[in-house]
XYZ file of C-alpha atoms in Angstrom:
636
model
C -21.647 2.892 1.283
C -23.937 2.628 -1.609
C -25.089 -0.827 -2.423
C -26.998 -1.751 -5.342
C -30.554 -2.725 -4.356
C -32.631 -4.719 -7.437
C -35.631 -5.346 -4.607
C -37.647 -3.595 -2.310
C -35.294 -1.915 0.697
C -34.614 -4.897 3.222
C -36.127 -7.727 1.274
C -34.224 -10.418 -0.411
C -34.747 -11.343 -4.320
C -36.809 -14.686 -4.838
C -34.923 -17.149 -5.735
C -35.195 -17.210 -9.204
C -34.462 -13.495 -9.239
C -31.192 -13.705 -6.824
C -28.156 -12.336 -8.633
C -24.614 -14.378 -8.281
C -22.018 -12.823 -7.316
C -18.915 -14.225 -5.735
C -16.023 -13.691 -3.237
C -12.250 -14.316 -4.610
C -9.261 -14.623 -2.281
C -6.274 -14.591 -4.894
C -3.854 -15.280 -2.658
C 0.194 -15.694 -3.185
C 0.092 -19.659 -2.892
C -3.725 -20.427 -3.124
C -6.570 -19.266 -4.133
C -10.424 -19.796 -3.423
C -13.837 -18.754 -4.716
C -16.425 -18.924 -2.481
C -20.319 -17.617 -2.728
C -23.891 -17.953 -0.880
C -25.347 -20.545 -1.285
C -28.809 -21.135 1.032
C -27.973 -17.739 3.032
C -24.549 -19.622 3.798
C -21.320 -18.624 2.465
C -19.157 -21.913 1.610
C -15.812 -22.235 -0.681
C -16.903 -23.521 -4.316
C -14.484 -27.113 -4.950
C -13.142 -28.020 -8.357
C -14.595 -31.225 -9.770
C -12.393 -33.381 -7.682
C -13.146 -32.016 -4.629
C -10.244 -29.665 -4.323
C -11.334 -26.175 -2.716
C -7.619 -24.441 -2.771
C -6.196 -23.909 -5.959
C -2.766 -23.843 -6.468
C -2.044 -19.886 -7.372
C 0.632 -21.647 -10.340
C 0.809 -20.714 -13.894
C 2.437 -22.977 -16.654
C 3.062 -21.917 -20.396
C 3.858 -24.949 -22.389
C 3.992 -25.696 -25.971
C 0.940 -24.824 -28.434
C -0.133 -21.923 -26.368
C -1.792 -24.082 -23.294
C -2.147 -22.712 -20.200
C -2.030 -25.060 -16.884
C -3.088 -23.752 -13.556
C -3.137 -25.298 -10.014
C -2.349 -28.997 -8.707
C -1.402 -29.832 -12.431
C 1.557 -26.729 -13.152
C 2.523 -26.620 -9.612
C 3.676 -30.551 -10.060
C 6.350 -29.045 -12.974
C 7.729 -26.439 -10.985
C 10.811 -28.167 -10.481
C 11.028 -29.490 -13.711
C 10.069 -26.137 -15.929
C 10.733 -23.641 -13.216
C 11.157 -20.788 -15.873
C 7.984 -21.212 -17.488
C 5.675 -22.502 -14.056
C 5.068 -18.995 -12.128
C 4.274 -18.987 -8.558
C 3.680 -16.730 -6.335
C 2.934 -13.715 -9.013
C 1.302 -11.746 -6.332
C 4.681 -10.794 -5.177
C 4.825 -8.765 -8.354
C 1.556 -7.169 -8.640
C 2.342 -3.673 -9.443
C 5.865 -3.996 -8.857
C 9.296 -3.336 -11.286
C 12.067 -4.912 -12.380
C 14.502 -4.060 -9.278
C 11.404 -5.165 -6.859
C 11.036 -8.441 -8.657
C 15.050 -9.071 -8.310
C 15.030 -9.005 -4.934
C 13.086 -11.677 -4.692
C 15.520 -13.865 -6.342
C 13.180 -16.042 -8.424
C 13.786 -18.177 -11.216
C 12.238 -16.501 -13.954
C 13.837 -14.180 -17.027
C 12.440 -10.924 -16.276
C 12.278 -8.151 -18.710
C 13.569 -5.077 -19.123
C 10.523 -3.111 -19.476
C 9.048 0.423 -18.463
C 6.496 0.184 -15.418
C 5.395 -3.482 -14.075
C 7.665 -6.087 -14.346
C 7.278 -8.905 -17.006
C 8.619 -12.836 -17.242
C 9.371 -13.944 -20.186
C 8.584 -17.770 -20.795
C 7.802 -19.973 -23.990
C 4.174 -18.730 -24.905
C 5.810 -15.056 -24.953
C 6.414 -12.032 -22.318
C 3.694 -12.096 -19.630
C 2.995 -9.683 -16.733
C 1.734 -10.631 -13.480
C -1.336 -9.101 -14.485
C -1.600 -11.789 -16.759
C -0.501 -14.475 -14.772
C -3.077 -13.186 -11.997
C -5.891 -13.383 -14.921
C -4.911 -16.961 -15.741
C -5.907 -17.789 -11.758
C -9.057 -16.078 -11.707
C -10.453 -17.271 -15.050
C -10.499 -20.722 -13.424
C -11.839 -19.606 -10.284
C -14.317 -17.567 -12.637
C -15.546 -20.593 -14.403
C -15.440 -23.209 -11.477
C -18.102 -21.128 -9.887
C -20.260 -20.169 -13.155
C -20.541 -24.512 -13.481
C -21.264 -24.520 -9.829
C -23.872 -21.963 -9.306
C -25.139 -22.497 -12.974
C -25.571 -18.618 -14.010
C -23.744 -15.471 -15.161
C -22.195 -14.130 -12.316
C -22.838 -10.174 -11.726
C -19.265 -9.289 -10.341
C -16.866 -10.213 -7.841
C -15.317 -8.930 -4.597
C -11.823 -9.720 -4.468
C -10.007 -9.361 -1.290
C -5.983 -7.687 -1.769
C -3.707 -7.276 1.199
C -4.299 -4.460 3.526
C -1.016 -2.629 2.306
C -1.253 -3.041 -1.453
C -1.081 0.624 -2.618
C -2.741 2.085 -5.482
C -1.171 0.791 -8.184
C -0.923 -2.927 -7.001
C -5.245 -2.745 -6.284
C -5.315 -1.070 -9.773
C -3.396 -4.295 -11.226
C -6.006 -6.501 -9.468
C -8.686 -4.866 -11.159
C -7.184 -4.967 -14.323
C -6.118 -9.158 -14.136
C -10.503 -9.337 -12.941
C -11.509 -7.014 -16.398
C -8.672 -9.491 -17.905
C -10.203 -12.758 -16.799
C -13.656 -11.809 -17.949
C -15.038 -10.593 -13.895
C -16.931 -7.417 -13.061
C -15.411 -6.331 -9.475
C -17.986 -4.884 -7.478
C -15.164 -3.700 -5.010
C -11.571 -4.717 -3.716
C -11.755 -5.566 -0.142
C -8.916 -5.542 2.176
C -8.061 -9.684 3.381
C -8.334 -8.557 7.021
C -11.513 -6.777 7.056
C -13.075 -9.811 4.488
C -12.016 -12.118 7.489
C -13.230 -10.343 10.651
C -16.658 -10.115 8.380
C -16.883 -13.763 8.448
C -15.758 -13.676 11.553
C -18.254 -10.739 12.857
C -21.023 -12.048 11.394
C -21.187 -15.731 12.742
C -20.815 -14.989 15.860
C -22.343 -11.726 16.258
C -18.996 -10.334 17.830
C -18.963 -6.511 19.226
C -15.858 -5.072 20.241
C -12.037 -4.892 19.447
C -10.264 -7.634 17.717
C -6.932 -7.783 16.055
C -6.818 -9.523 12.574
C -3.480 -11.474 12.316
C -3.028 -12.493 8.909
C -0.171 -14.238 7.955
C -0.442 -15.746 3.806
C 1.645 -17.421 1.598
C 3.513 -13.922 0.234
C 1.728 -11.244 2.555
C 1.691 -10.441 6.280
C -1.100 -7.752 7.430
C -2.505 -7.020 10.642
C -5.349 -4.841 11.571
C -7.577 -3.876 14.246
C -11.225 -3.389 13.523
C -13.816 -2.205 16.150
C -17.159 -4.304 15.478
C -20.167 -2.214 16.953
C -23.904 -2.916 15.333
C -23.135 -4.107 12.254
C -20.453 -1.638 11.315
C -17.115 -2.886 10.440
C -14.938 0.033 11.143
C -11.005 -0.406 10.478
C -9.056 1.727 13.025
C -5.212 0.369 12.773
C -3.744 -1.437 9.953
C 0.228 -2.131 9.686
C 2.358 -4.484 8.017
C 5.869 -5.690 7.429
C 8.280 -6.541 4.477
C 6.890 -8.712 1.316
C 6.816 -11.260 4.136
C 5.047 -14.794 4.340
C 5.039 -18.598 4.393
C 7.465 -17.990 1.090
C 9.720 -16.688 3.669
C 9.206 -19.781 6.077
C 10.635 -21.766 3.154
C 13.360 -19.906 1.976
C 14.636 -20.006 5.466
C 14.725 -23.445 5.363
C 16.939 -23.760 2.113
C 18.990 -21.625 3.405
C 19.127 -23.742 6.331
C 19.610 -26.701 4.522
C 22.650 -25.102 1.867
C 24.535 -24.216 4.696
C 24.113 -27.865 5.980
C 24.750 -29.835 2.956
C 27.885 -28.151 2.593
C 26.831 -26.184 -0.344
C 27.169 -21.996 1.268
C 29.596 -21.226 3.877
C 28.248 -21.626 7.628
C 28.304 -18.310 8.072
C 26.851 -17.055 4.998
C 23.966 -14.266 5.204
C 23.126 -14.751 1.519
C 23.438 -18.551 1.079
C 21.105 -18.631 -1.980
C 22.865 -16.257 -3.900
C 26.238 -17.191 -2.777
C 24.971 -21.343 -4.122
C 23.728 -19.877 -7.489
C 27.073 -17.437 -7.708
C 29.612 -20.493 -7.172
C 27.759 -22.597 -9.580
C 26.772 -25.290 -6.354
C 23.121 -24.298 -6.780
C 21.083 -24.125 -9.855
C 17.638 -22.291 -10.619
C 15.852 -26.075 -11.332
C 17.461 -27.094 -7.662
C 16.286 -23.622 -6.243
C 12.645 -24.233 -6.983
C 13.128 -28.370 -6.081
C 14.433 -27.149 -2.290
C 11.662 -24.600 -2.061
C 8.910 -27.047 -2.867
C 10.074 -29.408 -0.592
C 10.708 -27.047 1.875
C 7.050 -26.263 1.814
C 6.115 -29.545 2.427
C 8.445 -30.125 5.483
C 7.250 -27.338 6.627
C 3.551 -28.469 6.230
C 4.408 -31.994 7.688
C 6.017 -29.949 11.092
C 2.267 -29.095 11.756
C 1.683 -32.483 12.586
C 4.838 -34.256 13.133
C 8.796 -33.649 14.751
C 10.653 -34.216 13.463
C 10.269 -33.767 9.497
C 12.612 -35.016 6.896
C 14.233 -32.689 4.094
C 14.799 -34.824 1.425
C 15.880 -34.559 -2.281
C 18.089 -35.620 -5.256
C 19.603 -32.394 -7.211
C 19.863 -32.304 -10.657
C 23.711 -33.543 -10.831
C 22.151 -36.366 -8.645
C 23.463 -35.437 -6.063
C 21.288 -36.253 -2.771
C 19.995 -34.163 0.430
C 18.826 -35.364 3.032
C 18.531 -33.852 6.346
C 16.747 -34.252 9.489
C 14.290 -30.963 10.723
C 12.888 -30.781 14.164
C 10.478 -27.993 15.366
C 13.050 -26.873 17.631
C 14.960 -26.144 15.014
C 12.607 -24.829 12.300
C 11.520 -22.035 15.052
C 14.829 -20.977 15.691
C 15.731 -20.826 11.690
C 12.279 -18.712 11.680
C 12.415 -16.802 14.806
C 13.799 -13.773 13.271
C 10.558 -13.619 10.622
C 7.840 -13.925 13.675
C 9.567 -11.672 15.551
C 9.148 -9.002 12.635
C 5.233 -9.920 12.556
C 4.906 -9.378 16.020
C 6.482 -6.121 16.015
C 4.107 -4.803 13.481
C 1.621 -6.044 15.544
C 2.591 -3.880 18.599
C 3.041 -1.018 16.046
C -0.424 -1.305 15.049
C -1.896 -1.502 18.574
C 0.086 1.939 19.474
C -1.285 3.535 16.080
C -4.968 2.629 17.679
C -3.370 3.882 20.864
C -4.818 0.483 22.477
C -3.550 -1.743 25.110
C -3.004 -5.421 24.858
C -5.691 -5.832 27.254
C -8.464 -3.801 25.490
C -8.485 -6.238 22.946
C -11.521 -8.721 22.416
C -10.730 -11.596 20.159
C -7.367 -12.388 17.818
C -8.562 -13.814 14.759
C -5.803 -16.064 12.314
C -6.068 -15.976 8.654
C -3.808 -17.409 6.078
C -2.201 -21.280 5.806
C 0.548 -19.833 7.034
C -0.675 -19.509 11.222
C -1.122 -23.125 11.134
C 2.375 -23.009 12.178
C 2.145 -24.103 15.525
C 4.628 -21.149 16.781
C 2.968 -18.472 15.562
C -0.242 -19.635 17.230
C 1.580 -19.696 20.540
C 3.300 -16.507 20.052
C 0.011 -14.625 19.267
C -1.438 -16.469 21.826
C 1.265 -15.236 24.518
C 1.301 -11.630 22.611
C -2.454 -11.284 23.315
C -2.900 -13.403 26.578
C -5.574 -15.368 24.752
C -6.403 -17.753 22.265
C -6.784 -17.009 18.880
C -9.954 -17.854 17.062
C -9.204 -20.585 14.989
C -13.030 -21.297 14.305
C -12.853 -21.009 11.101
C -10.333 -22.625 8.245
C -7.551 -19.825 8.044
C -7.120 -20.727 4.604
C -10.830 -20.209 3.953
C -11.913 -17.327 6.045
C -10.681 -14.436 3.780
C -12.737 -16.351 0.758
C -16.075 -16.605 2.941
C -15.619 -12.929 4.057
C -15.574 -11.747 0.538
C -18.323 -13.904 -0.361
C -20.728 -12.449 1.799
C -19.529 -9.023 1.044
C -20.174 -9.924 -2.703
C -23.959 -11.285 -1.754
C -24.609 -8.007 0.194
C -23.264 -5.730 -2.528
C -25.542 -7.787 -6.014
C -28.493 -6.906 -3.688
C -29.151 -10.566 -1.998
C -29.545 -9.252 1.388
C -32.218 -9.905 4.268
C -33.924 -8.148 6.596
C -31.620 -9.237 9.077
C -28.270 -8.269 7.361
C -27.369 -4.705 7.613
C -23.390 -3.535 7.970
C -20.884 -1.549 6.660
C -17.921 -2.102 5.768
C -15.186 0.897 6.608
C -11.321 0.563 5.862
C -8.497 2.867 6.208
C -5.509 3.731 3.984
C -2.515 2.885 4.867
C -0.097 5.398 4.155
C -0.761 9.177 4.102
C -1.191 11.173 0.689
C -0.494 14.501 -0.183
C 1.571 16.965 -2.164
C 4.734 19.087 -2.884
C 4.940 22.710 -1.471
C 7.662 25.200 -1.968
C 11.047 23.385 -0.501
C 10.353 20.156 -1.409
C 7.710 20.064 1.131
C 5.199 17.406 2.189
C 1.919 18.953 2.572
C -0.512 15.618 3.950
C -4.175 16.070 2.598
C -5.335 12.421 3.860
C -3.631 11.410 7.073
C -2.920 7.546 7.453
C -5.490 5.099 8.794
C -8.338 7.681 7.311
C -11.625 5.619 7.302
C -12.278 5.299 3.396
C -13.935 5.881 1.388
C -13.095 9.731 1.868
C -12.531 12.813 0.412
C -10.254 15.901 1.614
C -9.675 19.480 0.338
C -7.045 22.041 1.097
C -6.624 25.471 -0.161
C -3.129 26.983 -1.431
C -1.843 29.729 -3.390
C 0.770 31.158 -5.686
C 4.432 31.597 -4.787
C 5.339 34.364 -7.402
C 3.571 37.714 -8.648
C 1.925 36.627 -12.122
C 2.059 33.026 -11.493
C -0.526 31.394 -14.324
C -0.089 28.185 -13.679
C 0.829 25.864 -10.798
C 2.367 22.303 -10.843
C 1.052 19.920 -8.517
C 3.116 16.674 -7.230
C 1.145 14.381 -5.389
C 3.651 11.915 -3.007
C 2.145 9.315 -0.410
C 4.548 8.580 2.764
C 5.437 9.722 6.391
C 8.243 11.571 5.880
C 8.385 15.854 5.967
C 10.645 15.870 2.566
C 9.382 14.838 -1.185
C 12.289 13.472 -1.144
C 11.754 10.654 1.396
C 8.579 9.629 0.072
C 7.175 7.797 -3.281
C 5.825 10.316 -6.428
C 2.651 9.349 -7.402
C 1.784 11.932 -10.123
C 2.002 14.818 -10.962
C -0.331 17.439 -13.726
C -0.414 21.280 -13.850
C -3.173 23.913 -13.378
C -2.996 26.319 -16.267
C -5.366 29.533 -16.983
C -4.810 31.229 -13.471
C -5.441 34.975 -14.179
C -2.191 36.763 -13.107
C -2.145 38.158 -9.484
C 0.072 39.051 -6.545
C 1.726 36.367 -5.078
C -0.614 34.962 -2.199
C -4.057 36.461 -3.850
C -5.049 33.175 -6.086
C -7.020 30.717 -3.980
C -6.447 27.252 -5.306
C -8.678 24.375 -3.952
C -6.941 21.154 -4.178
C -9.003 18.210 -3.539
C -8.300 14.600 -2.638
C -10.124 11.425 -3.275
C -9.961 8.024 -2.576
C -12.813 5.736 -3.177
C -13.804 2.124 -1.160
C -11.413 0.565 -3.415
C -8.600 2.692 -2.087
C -8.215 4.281 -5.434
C -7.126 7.705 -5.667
C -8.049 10.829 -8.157
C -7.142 14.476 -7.319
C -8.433 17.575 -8.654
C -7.174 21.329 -8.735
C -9.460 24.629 -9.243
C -8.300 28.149 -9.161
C -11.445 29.880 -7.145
C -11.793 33.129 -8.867
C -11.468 31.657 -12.510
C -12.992 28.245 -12.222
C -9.832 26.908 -14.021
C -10.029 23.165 -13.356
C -7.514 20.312 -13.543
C -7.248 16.284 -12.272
C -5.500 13.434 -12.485
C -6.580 10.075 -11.706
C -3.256 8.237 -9.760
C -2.430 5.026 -12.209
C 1.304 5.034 -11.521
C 2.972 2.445 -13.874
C 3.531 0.144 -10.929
C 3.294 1.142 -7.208
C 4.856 0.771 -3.797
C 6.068 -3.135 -2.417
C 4.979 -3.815 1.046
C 8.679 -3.691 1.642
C 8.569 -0.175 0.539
C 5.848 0.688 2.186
C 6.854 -0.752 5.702
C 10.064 0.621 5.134
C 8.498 3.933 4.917
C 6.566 3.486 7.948
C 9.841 2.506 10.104
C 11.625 5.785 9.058
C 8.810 7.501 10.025
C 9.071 6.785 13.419
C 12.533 7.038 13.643
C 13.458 10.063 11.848
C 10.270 12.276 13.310
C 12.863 14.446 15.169
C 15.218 14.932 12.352
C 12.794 14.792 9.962
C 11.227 18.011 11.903
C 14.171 19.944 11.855
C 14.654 19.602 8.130
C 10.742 20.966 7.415
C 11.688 23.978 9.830
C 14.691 24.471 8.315
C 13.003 24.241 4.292
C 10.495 26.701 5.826
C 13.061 29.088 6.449
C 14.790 28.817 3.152
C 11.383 29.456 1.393
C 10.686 32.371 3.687
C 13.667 33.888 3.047
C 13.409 33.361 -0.949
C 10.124 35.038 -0.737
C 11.604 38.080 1.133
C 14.439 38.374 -1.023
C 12.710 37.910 -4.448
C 9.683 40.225 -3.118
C 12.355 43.145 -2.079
C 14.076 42.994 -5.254
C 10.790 43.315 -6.921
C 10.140 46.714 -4.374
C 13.410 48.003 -5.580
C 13.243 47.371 -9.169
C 9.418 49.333 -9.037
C 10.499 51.958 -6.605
C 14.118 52.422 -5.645
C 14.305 55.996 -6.075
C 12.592 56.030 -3.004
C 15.867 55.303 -1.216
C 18.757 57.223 -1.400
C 22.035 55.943 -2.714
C 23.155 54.885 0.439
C 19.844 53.230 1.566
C 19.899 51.623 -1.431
C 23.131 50.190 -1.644
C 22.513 48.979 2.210
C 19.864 47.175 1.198
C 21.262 45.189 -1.903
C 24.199 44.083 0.494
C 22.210 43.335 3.243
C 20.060 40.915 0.819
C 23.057 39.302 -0.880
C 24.219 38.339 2.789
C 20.513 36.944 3.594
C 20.960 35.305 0.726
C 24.577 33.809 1.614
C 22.742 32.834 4.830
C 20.114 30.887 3.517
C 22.379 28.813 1.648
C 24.623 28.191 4.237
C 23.440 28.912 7.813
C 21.503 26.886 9.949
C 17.483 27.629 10.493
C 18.123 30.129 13.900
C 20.751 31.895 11.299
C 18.336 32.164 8.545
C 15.436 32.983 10.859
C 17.446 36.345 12.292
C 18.667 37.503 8.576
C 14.988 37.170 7.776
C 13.944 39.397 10.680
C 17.265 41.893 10.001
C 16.144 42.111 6.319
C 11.658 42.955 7.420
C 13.479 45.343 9.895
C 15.465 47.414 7.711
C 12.988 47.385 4.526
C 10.234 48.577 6.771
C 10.531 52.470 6.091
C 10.563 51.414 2.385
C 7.782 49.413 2.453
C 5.945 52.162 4.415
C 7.359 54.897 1.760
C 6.072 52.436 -0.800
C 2.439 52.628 0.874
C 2.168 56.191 0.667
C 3.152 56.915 -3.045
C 0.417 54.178 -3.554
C -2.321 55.484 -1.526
C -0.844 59.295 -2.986
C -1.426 57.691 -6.587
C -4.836 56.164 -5.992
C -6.112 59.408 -4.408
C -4.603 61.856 -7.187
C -7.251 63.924 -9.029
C -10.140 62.286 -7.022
C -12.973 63.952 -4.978
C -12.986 63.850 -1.320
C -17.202 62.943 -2.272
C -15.614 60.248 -4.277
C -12.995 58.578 -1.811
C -15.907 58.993 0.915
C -17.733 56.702 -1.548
């Protein structure tokens, strides 16, 4: 990785020379600045002393804007103009934002989702900006200079388009980012680097909106990201929600045995949005208070004054919960067979995010792994110090001492549509990035001047099963027979996990690329999702591809004999002729209908009985090129 050096190679600015730069975890219910400060990384507070800051937004009247401690207080009050937890949205659309079943009026809009609230439609983007133009300006005052950039740390599974919306709330907020780092790799870093570890350890990192795991091997100072996995838009949010529902069906206010108690409250009018975002704020904090303390107490007065209050014991909480750390630790195990590692091989567990303080998900890692987790370190604080030192390294403050590299994956494969609806992968999941990967193909028809080019990212053997990306076209290809162009395709995805992909035609030079900004990109939902069917529908999924590859076999036969005939048919006789239109209107029938063994055979019957043709066809060609031509000549 290339790192901008303003000093001599190895040596470390003077002081009055040393550039700022900072690390920024924007995280879905807190967020931190940290930077170096004395060759130690430390969290920047606020001027009361406050290090986390609430990741809340409030539009009020007048245009103000109130972020943290202050708009989080209103969120029951103004829940439609207070947004939490906009990371959730990042990149995402209208349906993804409904499922989440917030408070807010969204939009009807084309690409990301936006809210709209008194001071006018925003976008998460915007939102996000709000966040980091505090954290931007708490650590100017603090470190007293410009800063140089900013390495801000996104969730291992955001996919293109939700890092691209990070990058664009940073430009937004006034913050050069000198790179996006993944939150697990930012917290083994801190991790790695205090205490010198070597060796495999499992990053378990469980946020406010987010869950991500990974497993890094630590060898010499290289950081080197070999497994990372993932589960639904999952997180302490979740925690809490579970408890409401909890609580609704105990107050009386959803059936017992309601699945969807939320939406069955809001439906029958027992539940309104102002009471939605009351219960989830103080579900939060009985959920906090259970760190310390069985049991809690889930108390409230609804806006018809009505009042809740019910008694919460851990017992209790865990089994409301079970079902949520039971999908984290299944991504876990799906991650260790990725790295095709045993429970045993591992080194060291390390927790990140508020939301392992949770005293069972520390025991449950703890009896996953048959160790203790780190817990060194503040889990709120780790990703923040991680990215700080990351940010220090990459302005060019380094020592002699400090010398790693950083080296994450991408985490779902990329690649594009061949003839059948196809997947063709280019870059293979849990590829060390940055990297770059090219792949030659060719024309399907005789002629063929251009070619259309589909880029998809997923698991799955069918376009159909996975998420477009983009798609451009390659015009200019001189006409050829079908198979004779040699198109070079090439993939690239920089340390950001950003992608661009180029096309030239070899002969011609003909180029053409497309740099992957989809209007708004996958959810981790989606992209767990796609991971699950992956596994499960391998088999199926395997037959399909075999059978597609058939069909376009078969298409190319039958198109390419039709061609033969139309250019030389009077090399058959009437009755070879009219053989070999019926036997390719029944290959053709077959392919449509018959299974891949089926299509396979007519494929072979139909090579079989053209063959004399296509040798006929050989010899009026070779007869042709040869006619009036020296024997000196064709020797030549």
């Amino acid at each position: 990785m290339a790192l901008l050096q303003i000093s001599e190679p190895g040596m470390s600015p003077e002081p009055h020379q040393r550039r700022l730069a900072i690390g920024i975890d924007l995280g879905t219910t807190n967020s931190l600045v940290a930077a170096v400060r004395s060759s130690i990384a430390e969290v920047i507070a606020d001027d009361h002393g406050r290090e986390l800051l609430p990741s809340v937004v409030r539009y009020v009247d007048g245009g103000k804007v109130i972020v943290g401690a202050a708009a989080f207080a209103q969120a029951a009050a103004d829940p439609a103009n207070t947004i939490m937890s906009a990371k959730r949205l990042m990149g995402r659309g209208l349906a993804d934002a409904r499922r989440e079943r917030l408070p807010y009026a969204f939009v009807e809009a084309e690409g990301m989702v936006r809210i709209r609230t008194r001071a006018g439609e925003r976008s998460p983007v915007e939102v996000s900006a709000e966040i980091l133009k505090v954290l931007r300006e708490r650590a100017e005052e603090a470190l007293g200079g410009e800063l140089v950039g900013a390495v801000i740390t996104v969730p291992a599974y955001f996919d293109d388009a939700q890092r691209q919306a990070t990058k664009d709330a940073a430009r937004l907020a006034g913050l050069d980012v000198l790179r996006l780092l993944n939150e697990p790799t930012a917290a083994a870093v801190a991790y790695g680097l205090d205490h010198g570890a070597e060796g495999i350890y499992v990053v378990y990192d469980l946020g406010g909106g987010t869950f991500d795991v990974s497993i890094l091997r630590l060898s010499k100072g290289v950081f080197e990201v070999i497994a990372t996995g993932g589960d639904s838009a999952l997180g302490g949010d979740d925690f809490d929600r579970h408890i409401v529902e909890w609580a609704l069906r105990e107050a009386g206010m959803a059936p017992a045995a309601s699945s969807h108690p939320i939406d069955e409250a809001l439906a029958s009018g027992a539940l309104v949005s102002n009471d939605l975002r009351a219960m989830l704020v103080e579900a939060r904090r009985a959920k906090e208070a259970l760190t310390h303390e069985s049991p809690a107490t889930f108390a409230l007065q609804l806006s018809d004054a009505t009042r809740v209050r019910l008694p919460l014991s851990s017992e209790r909480f865990e089994a409301v919960t079970r079902d949520l750390l039971d999908r984290t630790l299944t991504a876990t195990r799906r991650a260790l067979r990725d790295a095709r590692l045993r429970v045993d091989e591992v080194k060291g567990v390390v927790l990140v995010g508020g939301a392992t303080r949770m005293p069972q998900v520390r025991r449950a890692v703890g009896e996953l792994f048959g160790r203790e987790p780190f817990t060194d370190l503040d889990p709120d604080k780790v990703v923040a110090l991680g990215a700080a030192l990351q940010a220090n390294l990459l302005a060019g403050n380094r020592s002699e001492t400090e010398d790693w590299l950083l080296l994450d994956v991408i985490p779902l494969s990329l690649g594009l549509e061949t003839m059948g609806g196809l997947v063709e992968r280019i870059i293979p999941r849990n590829s060390t990035l940055p990297i770059a990967r090219a792949q030659e193909f060719t024309t399907f028809r005789d002629g063929q001047t251009a070619i259309a080019i589909h880029v998809v990212q997923g698991e799955r053997e069918l376009v159909s099963d996975c998420r477009s990306l983009a798609r451009f076209e390659l015009r200019g290809i001189a006409p050829m027979a079908a198979g004779a162009a040699r198109i070079l395709v090439t993939f690239q995805v920089d340390a950001d996990g950003l992608l661009s992909v180029s096309a030239c035609e070899q002969s011609s030079g003909v180029k053409a690329s497309v740099v992957v900004k989809p209007s708004y990109g996958l959810s981790d939902e989606e992209i767990a999702s796609m991971l699950q069917s992956s596994f499960t529908s391998a088999e199926a999924d395997m037959k399909a591809r075999a059978h597609r590859e058939q069909q376009v076999e078969a298409d190319r036969l039958v198109e390419a004999t039709y061609a033969a005939l139309a250019a030389d048919g009077d090399l058959l006789s009437e009755t070879e002729r009219t053989a070999a239109e019926a036997l390719l209107i029944k290959t053709k029938e077959i392919r449509e209908r018959g299974d891949t063994a089926a299509i396979r055979h007519a494929i072979e019957a139909l090579a079989a009985a053209t063959e004399d043709f296509a040798a006929r066809r050989m010899d009026r060609s070779i007869a042709a090129a040869l006619t009036g031509r020296r024997i000196d000549e064709v020797d030549h």
